[in-house]
Short mmCIF file of C-alpha atoms and ligand atoms in Angstrom, two decimals:
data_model
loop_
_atom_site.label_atom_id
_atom_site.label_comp_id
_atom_site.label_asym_id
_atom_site.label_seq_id
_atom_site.Cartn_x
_atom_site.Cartn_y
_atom_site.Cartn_z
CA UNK B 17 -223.12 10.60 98.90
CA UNK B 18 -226.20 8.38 98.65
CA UNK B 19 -225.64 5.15 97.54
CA UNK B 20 -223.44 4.39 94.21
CA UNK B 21 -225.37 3.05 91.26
CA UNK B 22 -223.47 0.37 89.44
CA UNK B 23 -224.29 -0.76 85.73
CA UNK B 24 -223.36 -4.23 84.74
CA UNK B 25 -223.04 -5.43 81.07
CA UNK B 26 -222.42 -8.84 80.69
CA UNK B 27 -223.51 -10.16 83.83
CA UNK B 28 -224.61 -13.45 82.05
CA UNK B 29 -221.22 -14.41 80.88
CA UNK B 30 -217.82 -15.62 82.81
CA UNK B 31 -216.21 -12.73 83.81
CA UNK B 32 -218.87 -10.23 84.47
CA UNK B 33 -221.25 -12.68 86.53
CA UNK B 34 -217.57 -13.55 88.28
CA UNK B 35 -217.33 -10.06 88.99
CA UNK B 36 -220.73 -9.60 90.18
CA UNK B 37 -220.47 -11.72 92.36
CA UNK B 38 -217.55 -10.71 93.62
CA UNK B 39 -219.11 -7.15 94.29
CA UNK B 40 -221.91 -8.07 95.77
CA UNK B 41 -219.85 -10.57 98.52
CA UNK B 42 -217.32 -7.73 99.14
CA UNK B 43 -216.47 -6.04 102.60
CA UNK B 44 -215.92 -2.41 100.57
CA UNK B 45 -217.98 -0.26 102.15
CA UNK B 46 -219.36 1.43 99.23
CA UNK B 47 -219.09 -2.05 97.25
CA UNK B 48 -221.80 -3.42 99.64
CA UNK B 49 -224.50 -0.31 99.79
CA UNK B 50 -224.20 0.08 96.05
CA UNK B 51 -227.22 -0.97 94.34
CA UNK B 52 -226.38 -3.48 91.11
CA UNK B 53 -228.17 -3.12 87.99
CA UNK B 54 -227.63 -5.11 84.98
CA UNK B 55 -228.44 -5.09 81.20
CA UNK B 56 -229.54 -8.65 79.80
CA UNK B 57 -231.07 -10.17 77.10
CA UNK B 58 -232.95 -12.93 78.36
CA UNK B 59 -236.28 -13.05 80.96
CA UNK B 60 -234.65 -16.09 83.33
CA UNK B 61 -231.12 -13.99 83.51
CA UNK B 62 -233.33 -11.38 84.28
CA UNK B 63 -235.36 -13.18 87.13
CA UNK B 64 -232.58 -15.22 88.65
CA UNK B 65 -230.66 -12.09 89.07
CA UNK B 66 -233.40 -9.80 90.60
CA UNK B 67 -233.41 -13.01 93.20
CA UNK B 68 -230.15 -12.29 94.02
CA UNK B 69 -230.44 -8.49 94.78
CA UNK B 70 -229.27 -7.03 91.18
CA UNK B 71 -232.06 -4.77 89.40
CA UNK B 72 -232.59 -6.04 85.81
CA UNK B 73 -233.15 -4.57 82.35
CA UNK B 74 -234.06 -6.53 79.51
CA UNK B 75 -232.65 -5.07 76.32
CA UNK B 76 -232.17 -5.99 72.71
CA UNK B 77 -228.15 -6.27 73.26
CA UNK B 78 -225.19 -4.11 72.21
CA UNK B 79 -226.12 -3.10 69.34
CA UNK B 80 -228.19 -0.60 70.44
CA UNK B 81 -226.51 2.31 71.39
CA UNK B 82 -228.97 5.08 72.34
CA UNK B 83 -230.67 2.68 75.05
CA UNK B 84 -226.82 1.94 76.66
CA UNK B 85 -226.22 5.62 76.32
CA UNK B 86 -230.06 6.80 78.18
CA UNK B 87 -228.65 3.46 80.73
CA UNK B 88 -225.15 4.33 81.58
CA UNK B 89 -226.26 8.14 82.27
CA UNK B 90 -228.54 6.81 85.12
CA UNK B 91 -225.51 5.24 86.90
CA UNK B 92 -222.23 6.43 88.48
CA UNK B 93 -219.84 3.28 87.46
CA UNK B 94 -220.21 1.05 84.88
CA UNK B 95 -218.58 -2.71 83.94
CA UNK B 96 -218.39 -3.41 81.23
CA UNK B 97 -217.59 -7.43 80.28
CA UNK B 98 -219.72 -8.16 77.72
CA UNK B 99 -218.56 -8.75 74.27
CA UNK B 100 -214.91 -6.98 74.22
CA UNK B 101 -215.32 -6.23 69.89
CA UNK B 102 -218.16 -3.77 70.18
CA UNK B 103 -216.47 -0.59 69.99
CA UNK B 104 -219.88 0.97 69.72
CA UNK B 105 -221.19 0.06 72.60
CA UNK B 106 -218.57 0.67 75.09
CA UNK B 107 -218.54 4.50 73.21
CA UNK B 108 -222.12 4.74 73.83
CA UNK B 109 -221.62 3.94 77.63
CA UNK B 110 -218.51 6.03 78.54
CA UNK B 111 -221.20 9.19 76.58
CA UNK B 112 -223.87 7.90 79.32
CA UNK B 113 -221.70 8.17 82.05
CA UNK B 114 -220.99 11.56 80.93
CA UNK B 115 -224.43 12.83 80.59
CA UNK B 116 -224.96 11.61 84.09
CA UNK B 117 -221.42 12.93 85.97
CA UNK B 118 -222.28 16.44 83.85
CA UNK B 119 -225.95 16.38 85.61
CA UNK B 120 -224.69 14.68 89.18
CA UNK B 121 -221.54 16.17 89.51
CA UNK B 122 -220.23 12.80 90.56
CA UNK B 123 -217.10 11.50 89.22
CA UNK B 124 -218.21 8.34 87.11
CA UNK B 125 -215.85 5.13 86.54
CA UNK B 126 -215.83 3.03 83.40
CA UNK B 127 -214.35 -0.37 84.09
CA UNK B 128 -213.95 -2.44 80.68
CA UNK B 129 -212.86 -5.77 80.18
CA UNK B 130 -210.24 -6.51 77.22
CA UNK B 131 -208.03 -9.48 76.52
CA UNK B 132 -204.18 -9.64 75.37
CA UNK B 133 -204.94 -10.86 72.35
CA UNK B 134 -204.89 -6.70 71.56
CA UNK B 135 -201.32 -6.72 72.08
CA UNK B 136 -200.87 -10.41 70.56
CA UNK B 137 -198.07 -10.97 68.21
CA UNK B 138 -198.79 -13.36 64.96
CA UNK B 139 -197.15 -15.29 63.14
CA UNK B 140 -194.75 -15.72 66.64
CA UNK B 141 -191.12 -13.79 66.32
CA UNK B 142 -188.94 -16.37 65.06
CA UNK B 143 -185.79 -15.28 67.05
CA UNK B 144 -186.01 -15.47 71.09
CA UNK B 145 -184.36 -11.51 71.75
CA UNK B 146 -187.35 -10.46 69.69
CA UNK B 147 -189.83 -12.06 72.10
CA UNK B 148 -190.92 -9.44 74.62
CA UNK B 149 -192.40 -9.38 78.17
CA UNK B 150 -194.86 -5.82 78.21
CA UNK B 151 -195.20 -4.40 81.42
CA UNK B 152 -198.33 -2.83 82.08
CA UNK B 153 -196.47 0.70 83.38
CA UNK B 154 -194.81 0.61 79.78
CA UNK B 155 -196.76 3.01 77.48
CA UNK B 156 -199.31 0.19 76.27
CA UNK B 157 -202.00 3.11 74.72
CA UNK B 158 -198.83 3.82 72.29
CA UNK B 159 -198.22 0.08 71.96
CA UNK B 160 -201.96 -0.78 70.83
CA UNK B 161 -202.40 2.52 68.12
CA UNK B 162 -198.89 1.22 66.66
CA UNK B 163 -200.00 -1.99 66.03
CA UNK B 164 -204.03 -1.13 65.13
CA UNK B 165 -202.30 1.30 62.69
CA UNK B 166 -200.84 -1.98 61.00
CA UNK B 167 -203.85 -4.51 60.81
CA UNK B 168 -206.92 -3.55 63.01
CA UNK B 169 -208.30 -5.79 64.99
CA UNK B 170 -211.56 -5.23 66.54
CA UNK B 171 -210.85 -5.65 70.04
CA UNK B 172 -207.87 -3.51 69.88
CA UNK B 173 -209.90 -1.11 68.12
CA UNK B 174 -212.59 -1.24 70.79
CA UNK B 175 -209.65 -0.64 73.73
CA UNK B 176 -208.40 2.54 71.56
CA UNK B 177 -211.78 3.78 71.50
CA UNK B 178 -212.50 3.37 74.84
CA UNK B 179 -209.16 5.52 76.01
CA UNK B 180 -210.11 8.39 73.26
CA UNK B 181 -213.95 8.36 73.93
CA UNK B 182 -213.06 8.96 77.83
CA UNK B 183 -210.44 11.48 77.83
CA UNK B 184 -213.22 13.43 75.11
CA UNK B 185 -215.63 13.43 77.40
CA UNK B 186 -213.78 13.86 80.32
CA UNK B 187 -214.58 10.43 81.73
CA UNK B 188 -212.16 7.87 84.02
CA UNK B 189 -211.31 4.87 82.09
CA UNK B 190 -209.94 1.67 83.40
CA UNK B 191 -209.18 -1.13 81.04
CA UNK B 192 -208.21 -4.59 82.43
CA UNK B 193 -206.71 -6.31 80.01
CA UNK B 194 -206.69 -10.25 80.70
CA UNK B 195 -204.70 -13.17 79.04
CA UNK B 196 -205.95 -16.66 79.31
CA UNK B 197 -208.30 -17.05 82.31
CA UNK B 198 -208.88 -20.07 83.81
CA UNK B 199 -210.98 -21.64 86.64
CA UNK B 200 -214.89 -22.20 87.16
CA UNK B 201 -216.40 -18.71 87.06
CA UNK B 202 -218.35 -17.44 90.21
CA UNK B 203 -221.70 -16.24 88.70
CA UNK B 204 -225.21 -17.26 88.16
CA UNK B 205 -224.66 -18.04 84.41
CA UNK B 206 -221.97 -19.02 82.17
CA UNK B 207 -219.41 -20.29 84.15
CA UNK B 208 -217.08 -21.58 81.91
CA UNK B 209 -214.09 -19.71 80.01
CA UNK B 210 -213.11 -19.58 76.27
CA UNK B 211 -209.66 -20.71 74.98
CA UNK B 212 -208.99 -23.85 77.05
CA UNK B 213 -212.59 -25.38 76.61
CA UNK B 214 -212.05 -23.89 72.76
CA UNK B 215 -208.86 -26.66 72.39
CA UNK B 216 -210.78 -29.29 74.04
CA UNK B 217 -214.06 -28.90 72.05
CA UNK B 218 -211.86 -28.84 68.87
CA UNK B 219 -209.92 -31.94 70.30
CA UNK B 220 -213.36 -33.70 70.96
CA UNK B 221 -214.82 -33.03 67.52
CA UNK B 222 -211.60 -34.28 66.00
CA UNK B 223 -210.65 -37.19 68.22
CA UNK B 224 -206.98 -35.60 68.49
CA UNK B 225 -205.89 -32.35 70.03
CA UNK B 226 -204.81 -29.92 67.88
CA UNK B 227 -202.20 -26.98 68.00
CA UNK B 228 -202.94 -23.79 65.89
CA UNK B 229 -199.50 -24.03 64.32
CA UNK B 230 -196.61 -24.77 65.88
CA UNK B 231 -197.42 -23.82 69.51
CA UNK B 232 -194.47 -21.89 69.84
CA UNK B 233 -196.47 -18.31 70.79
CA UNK B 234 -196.35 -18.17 74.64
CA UNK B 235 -199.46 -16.40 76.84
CA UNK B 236 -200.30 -15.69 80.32
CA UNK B 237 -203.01 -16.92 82.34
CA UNK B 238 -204.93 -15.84 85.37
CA UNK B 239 -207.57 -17.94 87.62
CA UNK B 240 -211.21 -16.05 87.44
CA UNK B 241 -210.60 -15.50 91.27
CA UNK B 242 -207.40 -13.85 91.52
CA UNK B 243 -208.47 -11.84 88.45
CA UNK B 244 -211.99 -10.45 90.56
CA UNK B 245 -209.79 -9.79 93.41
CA UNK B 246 -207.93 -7.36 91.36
CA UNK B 247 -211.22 -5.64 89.72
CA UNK B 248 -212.66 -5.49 93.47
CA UNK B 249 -209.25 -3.78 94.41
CA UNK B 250 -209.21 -1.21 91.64
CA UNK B 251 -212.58 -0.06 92.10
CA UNK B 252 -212.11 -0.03 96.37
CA UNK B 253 -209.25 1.87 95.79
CA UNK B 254 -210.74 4.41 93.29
CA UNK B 255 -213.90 4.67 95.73
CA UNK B 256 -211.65 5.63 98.38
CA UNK B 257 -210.55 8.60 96.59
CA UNK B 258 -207.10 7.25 95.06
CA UNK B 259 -206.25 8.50 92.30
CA UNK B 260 -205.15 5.57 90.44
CA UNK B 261 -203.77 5.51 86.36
CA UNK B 262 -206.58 5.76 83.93
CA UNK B 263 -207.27 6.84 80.62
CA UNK B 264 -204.15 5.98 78.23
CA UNK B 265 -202.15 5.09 81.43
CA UNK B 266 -205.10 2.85 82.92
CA UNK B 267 -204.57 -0.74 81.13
CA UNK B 268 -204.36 -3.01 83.66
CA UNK B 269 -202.91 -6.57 82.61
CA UNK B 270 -203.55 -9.31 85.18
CA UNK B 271 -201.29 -12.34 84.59
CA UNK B 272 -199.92 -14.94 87.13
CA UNK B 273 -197.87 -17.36 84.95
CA UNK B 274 -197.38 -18.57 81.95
CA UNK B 275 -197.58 -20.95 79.16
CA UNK B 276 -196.76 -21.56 75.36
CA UNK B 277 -199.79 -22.96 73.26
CA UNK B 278 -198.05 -26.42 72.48
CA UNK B 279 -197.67 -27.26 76.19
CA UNK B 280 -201.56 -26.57 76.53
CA UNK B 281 -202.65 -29.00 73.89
CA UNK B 282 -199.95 -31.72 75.10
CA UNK B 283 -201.31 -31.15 78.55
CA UNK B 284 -204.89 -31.41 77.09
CA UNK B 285 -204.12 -34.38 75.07
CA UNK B 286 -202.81 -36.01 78.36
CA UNK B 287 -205.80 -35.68 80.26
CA UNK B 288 -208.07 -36.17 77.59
CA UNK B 289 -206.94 -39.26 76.87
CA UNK B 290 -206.30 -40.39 80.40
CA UNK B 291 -210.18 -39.83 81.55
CA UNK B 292 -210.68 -41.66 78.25
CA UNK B 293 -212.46 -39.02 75.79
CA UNK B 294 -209.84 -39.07 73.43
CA UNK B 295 -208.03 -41.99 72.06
CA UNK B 296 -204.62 -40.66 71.52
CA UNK B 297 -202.66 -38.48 73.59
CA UNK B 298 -200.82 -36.80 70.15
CA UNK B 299 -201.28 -33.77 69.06
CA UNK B 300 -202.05 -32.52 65.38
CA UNK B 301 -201.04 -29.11 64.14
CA UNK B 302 -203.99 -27.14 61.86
CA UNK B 303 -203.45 -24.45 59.98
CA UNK B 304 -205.61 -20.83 60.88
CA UNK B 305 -208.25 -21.66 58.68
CA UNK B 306 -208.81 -25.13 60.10
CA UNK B 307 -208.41 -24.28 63.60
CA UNK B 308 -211.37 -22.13 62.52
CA UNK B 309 -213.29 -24.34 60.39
CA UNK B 310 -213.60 -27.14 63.30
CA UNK B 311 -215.83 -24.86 64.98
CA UNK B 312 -216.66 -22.34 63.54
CA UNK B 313 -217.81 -20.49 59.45
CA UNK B 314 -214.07 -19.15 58.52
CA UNK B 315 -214.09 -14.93 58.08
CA UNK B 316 -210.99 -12.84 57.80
CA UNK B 317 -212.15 -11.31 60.96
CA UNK B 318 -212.32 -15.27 63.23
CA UNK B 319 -209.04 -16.08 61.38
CA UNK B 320 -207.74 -13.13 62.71
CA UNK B 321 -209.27 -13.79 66.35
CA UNK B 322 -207.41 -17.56 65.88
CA UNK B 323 -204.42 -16.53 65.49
CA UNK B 324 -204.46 -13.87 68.14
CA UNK B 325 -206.10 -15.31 70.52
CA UNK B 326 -204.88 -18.96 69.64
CA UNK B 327 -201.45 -18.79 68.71
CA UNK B 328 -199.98 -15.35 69.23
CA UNK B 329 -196.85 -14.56 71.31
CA UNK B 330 -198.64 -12.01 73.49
CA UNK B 331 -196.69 -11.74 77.05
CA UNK B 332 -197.61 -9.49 80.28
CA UNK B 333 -197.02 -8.12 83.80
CA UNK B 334 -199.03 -7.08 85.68
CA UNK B 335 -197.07 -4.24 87.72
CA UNK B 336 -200.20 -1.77 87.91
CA UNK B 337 -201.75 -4.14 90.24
CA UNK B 338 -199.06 -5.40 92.32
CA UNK B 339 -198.21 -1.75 92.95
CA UNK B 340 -201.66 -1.24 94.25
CA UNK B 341 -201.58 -4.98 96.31
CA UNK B 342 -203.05 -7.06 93.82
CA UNK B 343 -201.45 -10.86 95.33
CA UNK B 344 -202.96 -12.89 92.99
CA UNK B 345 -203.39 -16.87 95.38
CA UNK B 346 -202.74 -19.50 92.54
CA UNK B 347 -199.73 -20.70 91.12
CA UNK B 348 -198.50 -23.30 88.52
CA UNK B 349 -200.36 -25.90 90.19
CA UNK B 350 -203.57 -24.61 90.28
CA UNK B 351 -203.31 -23.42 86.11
CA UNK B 352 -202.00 -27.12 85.22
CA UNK B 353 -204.63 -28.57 87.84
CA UNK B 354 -207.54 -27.24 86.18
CA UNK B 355 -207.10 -28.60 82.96
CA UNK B 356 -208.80 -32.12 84.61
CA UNK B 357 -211.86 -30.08 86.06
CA UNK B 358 -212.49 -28.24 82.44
CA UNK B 359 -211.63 -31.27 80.07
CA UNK B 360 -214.84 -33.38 81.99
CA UNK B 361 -216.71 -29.57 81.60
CA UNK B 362 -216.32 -29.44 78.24
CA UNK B 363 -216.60 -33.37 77.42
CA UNK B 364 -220.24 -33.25 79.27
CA UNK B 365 -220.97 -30.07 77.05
CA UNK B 366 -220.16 -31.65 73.94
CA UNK B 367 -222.06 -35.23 74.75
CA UNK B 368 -225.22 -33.10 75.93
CA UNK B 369 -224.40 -30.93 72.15
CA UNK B 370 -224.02 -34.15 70.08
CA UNK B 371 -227.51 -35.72 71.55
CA UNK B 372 -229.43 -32.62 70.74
CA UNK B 373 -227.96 -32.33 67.38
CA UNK B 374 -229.07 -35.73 67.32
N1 NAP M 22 -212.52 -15.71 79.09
C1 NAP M 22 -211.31 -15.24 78.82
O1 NAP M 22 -210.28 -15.91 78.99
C2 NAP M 22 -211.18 -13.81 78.35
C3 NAP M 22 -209.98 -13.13 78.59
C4 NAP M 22 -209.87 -11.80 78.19
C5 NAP M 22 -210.90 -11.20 77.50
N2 NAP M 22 -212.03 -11.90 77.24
C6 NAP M 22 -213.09 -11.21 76.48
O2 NAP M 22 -213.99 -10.66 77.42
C7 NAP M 22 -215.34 -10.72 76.91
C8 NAP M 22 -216.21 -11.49 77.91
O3 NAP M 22 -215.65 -12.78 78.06
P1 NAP M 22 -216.37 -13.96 78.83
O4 NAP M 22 -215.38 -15.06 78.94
O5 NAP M 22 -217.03 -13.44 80.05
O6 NAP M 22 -217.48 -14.36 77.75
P2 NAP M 22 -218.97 -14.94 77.96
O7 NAP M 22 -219.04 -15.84 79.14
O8 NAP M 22 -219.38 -15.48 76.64
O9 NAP M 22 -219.84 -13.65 78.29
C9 NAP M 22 -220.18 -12.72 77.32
C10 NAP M 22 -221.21 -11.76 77.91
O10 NAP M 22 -221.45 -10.73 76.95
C11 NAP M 22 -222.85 -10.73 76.61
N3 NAP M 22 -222.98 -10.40 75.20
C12 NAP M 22 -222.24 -10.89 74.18
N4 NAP M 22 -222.66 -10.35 73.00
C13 NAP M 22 -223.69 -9.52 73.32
C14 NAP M 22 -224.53 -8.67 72.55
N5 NAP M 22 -224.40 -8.55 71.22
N6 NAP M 22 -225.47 -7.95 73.21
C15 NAP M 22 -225.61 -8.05 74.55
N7 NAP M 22 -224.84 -8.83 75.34
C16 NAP M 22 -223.89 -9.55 74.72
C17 NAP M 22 -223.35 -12.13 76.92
O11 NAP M 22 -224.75 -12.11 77.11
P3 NAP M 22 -225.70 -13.37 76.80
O12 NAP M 22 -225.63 -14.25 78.02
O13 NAP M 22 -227.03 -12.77 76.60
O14 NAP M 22 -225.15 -14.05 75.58
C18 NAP M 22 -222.56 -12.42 78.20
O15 NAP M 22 -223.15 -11.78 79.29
C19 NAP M 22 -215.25 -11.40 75.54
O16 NAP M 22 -215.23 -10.44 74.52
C20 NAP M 22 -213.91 -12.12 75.60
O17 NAP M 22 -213.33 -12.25 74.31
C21 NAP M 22 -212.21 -13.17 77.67
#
């Protein structure tokens, strides 16, 4: 086979330039003669990337489905970690790669990135035998459509489509599903992650950390590294020839520990206050349309997103990729570690913020 064309959307951001990079450093074979493309909004993404090896396309962003659609058809694989709420858009690709595999004959791979908040619980189950651990060989497809059928959500509603829009068109899916990721990101762009730099910011602006709730929900977390070793492993496996779950069975969750949301802000607080950006280490609860409002215009749909991907009781293992190898290389330490490195982050962020907003 001549070499494999890979499609990248989201190579700006944490997780696909993480990836990316990732890809382009592997030993795989097929990883390394693949040629890289990637979709991007803005002329210095584009020129720092084609610097670095990766073809790229300018385009007007997800929203436009035809030009994904004409895209993903030229390509036999595509990732997919841009915004994880655009059901639309991730349709339109998985119909690309279609057009292309029917023309090529090649087998294409869509790889999609997703987050537990999808399977996130909210408000938290009061009683402790009602607070579940999901493995990812449980029937998490069935899981997802029971609760969407309750309240949608658009991410979940994005991960359903993705399953049904494959297995329509006869196309592999692959979700990886992610909890709280942690650790400075790997790629040319944004390097930073969302929820823990999300508490800080809100801590900054408010002088005191806050806690959406109670902090009782409980998530998992994964560092950016050990989570690109697993995507590198997946798609080395699957370019071996493995057969590996996919469709309704391919949901791959990715966690390495664990924390509740109350220890994270008292850990934040901590720090915070011992580099000296905030003046109390105590931490204030807010209710879901505060912990909006600090940041952020309140909408049913970023209350929603709060409290599921804030405050939730959303809890995973990741058995698909240990089965397959996945030995994920940080521990406790490293998660409670990196609170120190992304508090100063995020602190630098917001003074550099508050002087332009003058
Ligand atoms: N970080 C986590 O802990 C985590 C965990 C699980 C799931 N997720 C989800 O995974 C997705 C990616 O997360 P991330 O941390 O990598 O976020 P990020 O750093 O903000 O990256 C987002 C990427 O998506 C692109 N993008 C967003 N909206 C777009 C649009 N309308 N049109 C075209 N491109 C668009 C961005 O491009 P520009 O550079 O042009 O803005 C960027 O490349 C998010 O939906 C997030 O909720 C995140």
């Amino acid at each position: 086979m001549s070499s494999l064309r890979i499609l990248f959307v989201g190579a700006s951001g944490y997780i696909g330039g993480s990836i990316l990079d990732r890809f382009l450093k592997s030993t795989n074979t097929a990883l390394k003669s693949a040629t890289y493309t990637a979709l991007v909004r803005r002329q210095e993404h584009a020129s720092e990337l084609a610097e670095h090896g990766v073809k790229p396309i300018l385009f007007t962003g997800l929203e436009d489905s035809d030009f994904l659609r004409k895209q993903a058809s030229k390509h036999d694989i595509v990732v997919n970690s841009a915004d994880a709420f655009k059901a639309e858009a991730a349709k339109a690709l998985i119909l690309g790669l279609s057009d292309g595999q029917r023309q090529s004959g090649t087998e294409a791979i869509y790889l999609h990135t997703s987050g537990t908040s999808s399977i996130g619980e909210y408000p938290v189950p009061a009683a402790s035998a009602e607070r579940w651990v999901l493995s990812d060989k449980d029937d998490i497809y069935a899981h997802l459509t029971k609760l969407e059928a309750q309240k949608p959500y658009a991410q979940r509603t994005t991960d359903i489509a993705v399953v049904d829009t494959g297995i329509s068109v006869d196309v592999k899916t692959y979700i990886v599903m992610s909890p709280t990721i942690y650790g400075e990101g790997s790629g040319l762009f944004n390097r930073q992650t969302i929820q823990v730099p999300g508490i800080i910011k809100r801590a900054l602006r408010r002088g005191r950390t806050p806690v959406h709730g109670t902090g009782a929900g409980n998530w998992d977390h994964v560092h950016i590294d050990d989570l690109s070793d697993l995507y590198e492993l997946i798609l080395s496996r699957l370019l071996r020839g493995e057969a590996l779950p996919s469709g309704k069975k391919g949901i791959y969750f990715s966690e390495t520990g664990y924390h509740s949301w109350k220890e994270l802000s008292e850990k934040i607080a901590a720090v915070g206050h011992d580099l000296g950006g905030l003046k109390t280490s105590e931490v204030e609860e807010l209710d879901s349309d505060e912990w909006i409002t600090t940041l952020h215009a309140a909408t049913p749909a970023s209350v929603q997103a709060g409290e599921l991907g804030f405050a939730s009781w959303s809890r995973s293992t990741a058995d698909l990729g240990r089965s397959l190898g996945w030995a994920p290389k940080h521990g406790d330490a490293s998660w409670e570690q990196d609170v120190v490195p992304t508090f100063k982050a995020t602190w630098a962020k917001e003074t550099q913020h508050r002087l332009t907003i003058g």
